[in-house]
PDB file of C-alpha atoms in Angstrom:
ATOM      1  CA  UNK A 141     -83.473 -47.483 -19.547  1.00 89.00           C
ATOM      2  CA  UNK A 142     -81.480 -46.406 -16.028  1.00 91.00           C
ATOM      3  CA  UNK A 143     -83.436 -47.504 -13.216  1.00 93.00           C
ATOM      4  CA  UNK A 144     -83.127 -47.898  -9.722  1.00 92.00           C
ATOM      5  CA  UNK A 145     -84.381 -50.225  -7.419  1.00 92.00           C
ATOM      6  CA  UNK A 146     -84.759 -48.554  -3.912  1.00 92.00           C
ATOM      7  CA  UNK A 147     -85.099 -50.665  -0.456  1.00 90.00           C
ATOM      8  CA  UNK A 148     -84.446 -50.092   3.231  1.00 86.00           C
ATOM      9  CA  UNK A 149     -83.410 -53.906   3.522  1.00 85.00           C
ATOM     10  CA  UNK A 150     -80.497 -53.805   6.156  1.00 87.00           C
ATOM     11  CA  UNK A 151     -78.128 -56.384   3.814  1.00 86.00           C
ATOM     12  CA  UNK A 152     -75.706 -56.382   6.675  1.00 84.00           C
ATOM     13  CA  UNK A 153     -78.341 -58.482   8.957  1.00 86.00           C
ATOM     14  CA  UNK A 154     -77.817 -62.085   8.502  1.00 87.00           C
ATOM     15  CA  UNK A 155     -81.743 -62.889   9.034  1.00 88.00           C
ATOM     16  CA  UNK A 156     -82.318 -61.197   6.015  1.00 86.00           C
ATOM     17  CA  UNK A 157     -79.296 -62.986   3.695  1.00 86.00           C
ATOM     18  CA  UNK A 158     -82.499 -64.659   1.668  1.00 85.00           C
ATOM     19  CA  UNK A 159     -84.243 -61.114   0.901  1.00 86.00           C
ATOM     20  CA  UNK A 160     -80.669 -59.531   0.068  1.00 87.00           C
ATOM     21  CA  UNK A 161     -80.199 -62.116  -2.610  1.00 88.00           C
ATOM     22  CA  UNK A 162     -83.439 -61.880  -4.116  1.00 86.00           C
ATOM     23  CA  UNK A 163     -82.879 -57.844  -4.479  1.00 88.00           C
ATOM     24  CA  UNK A 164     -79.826 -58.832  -6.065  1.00 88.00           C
ATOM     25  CA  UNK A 165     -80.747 -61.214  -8.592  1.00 87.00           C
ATOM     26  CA  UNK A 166     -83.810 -58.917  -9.441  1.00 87.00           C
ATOM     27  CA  UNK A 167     -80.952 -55.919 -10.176  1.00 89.00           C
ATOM     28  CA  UNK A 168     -79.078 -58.951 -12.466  1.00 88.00           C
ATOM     29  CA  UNK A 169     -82.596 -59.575 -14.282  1.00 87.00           C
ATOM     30  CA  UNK A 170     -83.182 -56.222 -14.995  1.00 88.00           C
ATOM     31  CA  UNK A 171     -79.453 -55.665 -16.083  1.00 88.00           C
ATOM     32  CA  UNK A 172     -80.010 -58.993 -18.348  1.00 90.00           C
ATOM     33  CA  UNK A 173     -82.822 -57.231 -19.888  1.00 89.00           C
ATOM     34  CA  UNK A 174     -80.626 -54.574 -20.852  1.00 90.00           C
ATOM     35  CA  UNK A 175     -81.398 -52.076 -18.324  1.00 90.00           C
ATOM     36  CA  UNK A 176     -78.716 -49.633 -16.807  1.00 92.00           C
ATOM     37  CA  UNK A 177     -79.416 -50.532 -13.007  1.00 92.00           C
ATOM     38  CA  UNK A 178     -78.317 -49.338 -10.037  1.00 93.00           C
ATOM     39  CA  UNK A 179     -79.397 -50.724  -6.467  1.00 93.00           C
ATOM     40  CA  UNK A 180     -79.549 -48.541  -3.540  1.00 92.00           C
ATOM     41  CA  UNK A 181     -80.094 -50.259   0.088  1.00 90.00           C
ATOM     42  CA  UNK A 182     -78.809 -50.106   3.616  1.00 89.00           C
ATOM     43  CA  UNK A 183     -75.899 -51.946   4.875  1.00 88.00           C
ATOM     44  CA  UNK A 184     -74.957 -51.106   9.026  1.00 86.00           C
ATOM     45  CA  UNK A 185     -75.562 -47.737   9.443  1.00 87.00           C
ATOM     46  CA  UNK A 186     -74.122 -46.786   5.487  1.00 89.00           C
ATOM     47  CA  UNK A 187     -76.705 -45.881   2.620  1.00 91.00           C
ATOM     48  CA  UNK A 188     -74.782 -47.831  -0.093  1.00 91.00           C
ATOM     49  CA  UNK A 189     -75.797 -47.503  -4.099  1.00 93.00           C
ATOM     50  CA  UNK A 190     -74.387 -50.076  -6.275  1.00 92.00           C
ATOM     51  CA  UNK A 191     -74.300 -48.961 -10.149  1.00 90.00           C
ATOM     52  CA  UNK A 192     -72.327 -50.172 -13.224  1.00 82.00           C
ATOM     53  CA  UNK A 193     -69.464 -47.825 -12.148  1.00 84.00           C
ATOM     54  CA  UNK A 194     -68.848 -48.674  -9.188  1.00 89.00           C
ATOM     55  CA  UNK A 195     -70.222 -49.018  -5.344  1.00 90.00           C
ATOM     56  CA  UNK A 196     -70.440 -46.038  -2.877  1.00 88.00           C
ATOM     57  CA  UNK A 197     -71.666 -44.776  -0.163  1.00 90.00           C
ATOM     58  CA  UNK A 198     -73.868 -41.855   0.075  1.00 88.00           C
ATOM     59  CA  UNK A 199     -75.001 -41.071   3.571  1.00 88.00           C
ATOM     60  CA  UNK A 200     -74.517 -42.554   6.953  1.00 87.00           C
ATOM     61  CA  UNK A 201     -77.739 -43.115   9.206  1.00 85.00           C
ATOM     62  CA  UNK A 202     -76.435 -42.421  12.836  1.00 84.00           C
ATOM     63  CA  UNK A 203     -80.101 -42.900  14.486  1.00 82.00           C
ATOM     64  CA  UNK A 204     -83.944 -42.646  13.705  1.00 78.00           C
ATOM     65  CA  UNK A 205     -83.844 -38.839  12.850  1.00 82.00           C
ATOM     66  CA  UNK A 206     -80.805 -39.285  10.136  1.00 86.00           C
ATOM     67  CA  UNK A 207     -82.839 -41.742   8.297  1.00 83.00           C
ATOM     68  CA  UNK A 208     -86.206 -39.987   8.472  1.00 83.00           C
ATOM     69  CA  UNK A 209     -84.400 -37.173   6.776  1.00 88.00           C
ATOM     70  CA  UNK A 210     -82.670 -38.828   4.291  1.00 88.00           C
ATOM     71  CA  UNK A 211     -85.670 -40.823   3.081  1.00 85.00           C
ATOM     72  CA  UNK A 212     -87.427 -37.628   2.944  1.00 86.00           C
ATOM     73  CA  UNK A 213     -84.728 -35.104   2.476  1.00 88.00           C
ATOM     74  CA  UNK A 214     -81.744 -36.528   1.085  1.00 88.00           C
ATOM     75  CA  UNK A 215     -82.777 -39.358  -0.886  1.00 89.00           C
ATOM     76  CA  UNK A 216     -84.590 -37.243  -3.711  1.00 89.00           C
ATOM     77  CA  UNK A 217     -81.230 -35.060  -3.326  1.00 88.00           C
ATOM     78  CA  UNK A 218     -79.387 -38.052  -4.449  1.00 90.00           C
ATOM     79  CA  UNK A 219     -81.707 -38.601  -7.540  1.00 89.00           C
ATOM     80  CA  UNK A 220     -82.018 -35.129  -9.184  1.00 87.00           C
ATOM     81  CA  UNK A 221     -78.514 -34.838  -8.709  1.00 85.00           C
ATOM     82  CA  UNK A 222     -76.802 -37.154 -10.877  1.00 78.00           C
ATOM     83  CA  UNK A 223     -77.790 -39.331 -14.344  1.00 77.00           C
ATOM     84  CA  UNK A 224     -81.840 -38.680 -14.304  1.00 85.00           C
ATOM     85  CA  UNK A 225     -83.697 -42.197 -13.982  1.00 90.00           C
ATOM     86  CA  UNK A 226     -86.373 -43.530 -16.178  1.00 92.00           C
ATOM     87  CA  UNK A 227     -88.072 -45.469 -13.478  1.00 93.00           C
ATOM     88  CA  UNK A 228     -87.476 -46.360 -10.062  1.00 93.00           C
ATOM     89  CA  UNK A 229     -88.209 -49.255  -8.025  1.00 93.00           C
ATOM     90  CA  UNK A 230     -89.212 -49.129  -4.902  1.00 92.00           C
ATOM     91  CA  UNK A 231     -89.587 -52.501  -2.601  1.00 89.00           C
ATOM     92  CA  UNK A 232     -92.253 -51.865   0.060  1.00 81.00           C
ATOM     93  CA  UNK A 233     -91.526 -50.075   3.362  1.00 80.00           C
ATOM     94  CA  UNK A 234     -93.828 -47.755   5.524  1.00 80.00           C
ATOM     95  CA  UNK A 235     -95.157 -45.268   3.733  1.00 85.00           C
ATOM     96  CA  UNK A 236     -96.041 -41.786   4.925  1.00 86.00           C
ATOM     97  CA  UNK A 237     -97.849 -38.777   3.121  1.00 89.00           C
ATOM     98  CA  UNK A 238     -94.382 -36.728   3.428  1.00 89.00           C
ATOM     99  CA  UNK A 239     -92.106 -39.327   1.602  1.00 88.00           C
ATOM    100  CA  UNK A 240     -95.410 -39.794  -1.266  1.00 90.00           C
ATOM    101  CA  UNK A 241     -95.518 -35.862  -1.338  1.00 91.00           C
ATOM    102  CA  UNK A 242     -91.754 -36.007  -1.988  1.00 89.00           C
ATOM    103  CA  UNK A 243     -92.238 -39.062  -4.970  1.00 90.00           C
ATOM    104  CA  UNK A 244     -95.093 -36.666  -6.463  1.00 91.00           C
ATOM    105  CA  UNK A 245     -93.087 -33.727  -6.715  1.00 89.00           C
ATOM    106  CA  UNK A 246     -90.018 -35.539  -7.910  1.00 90.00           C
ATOM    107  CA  UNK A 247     -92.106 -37.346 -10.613  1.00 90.00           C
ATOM    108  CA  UNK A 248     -94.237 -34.145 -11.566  1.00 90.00           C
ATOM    109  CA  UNK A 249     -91.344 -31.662 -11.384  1.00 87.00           C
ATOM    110  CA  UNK A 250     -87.945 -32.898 -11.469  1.00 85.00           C
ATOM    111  CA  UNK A 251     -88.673 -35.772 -13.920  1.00 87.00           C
ATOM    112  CA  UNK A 252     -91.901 -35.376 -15.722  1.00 88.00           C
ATOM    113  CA  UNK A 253     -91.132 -39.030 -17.426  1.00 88.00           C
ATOM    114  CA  UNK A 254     -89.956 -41.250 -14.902  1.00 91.00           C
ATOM    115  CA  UNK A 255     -92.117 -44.192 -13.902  1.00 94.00           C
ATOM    116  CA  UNK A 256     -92.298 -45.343 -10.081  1.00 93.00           C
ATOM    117  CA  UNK A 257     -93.349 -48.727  -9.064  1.00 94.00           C
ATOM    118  CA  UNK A 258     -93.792 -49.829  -5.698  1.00 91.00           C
ATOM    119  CA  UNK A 259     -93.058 -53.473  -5.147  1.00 90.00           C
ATOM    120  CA  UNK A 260     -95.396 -55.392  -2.534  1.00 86.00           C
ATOM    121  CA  UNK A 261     -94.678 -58.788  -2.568  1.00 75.00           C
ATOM    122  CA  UNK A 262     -97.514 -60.060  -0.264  1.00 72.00           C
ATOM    123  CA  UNK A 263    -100.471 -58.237  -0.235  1.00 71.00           C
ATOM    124  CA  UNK A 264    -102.438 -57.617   1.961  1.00 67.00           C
ATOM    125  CA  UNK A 265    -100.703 -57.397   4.749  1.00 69.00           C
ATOM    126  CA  UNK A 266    -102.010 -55.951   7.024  1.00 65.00           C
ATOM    127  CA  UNK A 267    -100.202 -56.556  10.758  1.00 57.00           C
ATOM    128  CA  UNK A 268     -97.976 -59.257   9.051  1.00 58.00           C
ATOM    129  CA  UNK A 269     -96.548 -59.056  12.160  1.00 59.00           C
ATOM    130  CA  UNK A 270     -98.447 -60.120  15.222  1.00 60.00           C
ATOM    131  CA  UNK A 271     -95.505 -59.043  17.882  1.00 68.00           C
ATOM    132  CA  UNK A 272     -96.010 -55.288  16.475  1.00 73.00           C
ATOM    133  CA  UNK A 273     -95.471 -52.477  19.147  1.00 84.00           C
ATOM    134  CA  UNK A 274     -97.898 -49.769  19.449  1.00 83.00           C
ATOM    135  CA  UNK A 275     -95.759 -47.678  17.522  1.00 83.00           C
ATOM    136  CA  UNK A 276     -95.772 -50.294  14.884  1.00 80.00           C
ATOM    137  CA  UNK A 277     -99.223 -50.511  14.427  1.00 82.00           C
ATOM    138  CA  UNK A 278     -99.534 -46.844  14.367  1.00 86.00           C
ATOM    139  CA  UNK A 279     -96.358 -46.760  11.633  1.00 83.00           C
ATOM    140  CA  UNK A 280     -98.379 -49.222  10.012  1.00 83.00           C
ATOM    141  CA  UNK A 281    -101.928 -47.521   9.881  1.00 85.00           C
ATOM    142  CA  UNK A 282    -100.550 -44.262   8.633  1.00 88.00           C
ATOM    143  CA  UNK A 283     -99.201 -46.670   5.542  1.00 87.00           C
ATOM    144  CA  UNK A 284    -102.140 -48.344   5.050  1.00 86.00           C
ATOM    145  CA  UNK A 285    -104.091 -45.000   5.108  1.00 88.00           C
ATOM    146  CA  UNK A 286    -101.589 -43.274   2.756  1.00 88.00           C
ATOM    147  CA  UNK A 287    -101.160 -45.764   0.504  1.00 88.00           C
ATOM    148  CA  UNK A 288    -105.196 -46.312   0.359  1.00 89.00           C
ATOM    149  CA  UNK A 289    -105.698 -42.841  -0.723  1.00 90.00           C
ATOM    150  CA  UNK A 290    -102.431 -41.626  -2.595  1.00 88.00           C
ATOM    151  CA  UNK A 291    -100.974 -44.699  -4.272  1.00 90.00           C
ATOM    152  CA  UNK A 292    -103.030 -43.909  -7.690  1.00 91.00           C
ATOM    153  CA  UNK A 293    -101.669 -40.214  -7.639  1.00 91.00           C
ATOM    154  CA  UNK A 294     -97.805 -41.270  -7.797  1.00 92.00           C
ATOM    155  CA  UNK A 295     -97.225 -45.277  -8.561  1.00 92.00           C
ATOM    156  CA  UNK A 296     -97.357 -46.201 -12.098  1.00 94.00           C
ATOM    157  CA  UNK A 297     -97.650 -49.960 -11.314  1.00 93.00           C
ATOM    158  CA  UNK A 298     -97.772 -51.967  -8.509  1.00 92.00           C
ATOM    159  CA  UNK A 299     -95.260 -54.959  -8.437  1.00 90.00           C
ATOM    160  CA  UNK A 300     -96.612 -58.287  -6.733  1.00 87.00           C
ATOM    161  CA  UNK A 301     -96.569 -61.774  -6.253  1.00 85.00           C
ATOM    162  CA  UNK A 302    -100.430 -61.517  -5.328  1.00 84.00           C
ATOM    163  CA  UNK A 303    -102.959 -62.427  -8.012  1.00 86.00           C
ATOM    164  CA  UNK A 304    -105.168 -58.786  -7.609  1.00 88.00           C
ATOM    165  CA  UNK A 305    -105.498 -56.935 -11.145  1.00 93.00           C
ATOM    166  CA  UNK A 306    -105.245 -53.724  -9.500  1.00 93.00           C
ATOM    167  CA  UNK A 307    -104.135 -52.894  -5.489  1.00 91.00           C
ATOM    168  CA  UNK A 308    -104.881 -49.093  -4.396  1.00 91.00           C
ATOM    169  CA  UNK A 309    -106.797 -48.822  -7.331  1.00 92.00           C
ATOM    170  CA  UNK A 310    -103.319 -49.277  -9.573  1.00 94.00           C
ATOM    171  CA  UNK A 311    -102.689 -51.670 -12.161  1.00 93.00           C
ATOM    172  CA  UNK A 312    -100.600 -54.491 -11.177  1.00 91.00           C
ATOM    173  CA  UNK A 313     -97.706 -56.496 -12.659  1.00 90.00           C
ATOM    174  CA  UNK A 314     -97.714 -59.990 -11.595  1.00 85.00           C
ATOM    175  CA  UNK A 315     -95.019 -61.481 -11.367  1.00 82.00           C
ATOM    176  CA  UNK A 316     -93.255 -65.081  -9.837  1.00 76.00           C
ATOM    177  CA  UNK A 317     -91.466 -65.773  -6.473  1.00 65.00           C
ATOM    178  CA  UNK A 318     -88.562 -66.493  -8.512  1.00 59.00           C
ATOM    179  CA  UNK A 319     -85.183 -67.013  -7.496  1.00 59.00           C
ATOM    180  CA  UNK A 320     -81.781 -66.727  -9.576  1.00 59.00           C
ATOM    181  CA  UNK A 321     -80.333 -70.106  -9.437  1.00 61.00           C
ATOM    182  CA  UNK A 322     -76.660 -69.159 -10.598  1.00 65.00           C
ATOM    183  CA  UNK A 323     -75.576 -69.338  -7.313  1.00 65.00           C
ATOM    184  CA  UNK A 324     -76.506 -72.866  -6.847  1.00 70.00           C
ATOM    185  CA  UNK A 325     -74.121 -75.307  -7.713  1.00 75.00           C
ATOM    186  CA  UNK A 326     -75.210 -78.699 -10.184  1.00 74.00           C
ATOM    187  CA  UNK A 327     -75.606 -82.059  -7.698  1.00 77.00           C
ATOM    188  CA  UNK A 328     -72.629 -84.111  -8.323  1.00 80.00           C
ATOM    189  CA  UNK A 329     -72.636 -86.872 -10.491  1.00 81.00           C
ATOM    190  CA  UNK A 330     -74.266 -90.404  -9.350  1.00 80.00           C
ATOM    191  CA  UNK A 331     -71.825 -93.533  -9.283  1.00 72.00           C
ATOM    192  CA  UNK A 332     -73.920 -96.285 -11.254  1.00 65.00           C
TER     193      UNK A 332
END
């Protein structure tokens, strides 16, 4: 299968160094499984897409308006145009009716087979945040909305560490907080 797991993690931030490896090491786990895989995420300002081939970027977000268009615009631009995808992957983020309109079409038009599941790794979670700006709770209302009444129309599974048979009234796939330990290196050996 290609797939492609989708996130608007910032991998350049060094807050978010343990989230970046985790997206990696679920990329590695798919490719383990056999998988074609690419990963597409944000690094600076750059929209970067890592595949077997090769790393590159495809679009630079400038400010606020250059990445509302690409992740409505540009992004499903990117996917009909090259090697179609069996399934993508997308890791939580804000959700609004325009970028679930986009999925739908994309899924019902463009790639009648292609599966999309929409990782949420804690659920719910609702104002994770308590330090939220009004324009975060609003950002985060319109999600929780969407999400409440569109999810069943495009997701084919929901992805989460949660233990809820269905969330948004789709199926889940539960899964571990698992970590790939080949980055960590054996203790050394005892003296006796």
């Amino acid at each position: 299968m290609h797939l492609i797991l989708i996130t608007r993690v910032n991998t350049g931030n060094p807050v978010l160094v343990g989230v970046t490896k985790k997206i990696h090491g679920q990329v590695e786990a798919l490719r383990e499984l056999g998988n074609t895989s690419d990963l597409m995420y944000i690094q600076g300002s750059d929209v970067v897409v890592e595949a077997v081939d090769g790393r590159r970027t495809i679009s630079r977000l400038r400010h606020a308006w250059s990445r509302f268009l690409f992740y409505h615009f540009g992004l499903f631009r990117f996917l009909r145009s090259g090697r179609p995808y069996d399934g993508l992957l997308i890791r939580h983020f804000r959700m609004d009716p325009l970028f679930l309109f986009q999925l739908w079409r994309f899924k019902t038009f463009s790639h009648p087979g292609c599966k999309i599941v929409l990782e949420v790794p804690t659920y719910p979670y609702d104002r994770e945040g308590h330090d939220q700006t009004w324009l975060d709770r609003i950002e985060s209302d319109v999600d929780h909305w969407t999400l409440t009444w569109l999810a069943n129309i495009v997701f084919s599974r929901v992805l989460t560490y949660s233990r809820y048979d269905r969330i948004w009234g789709v199926s889940t796939i539960q899964t571990d907080n698992g970590i790939s330990v080949t980055g960590i290196a054996p203790p050394p050996p005892r003296a006796l």
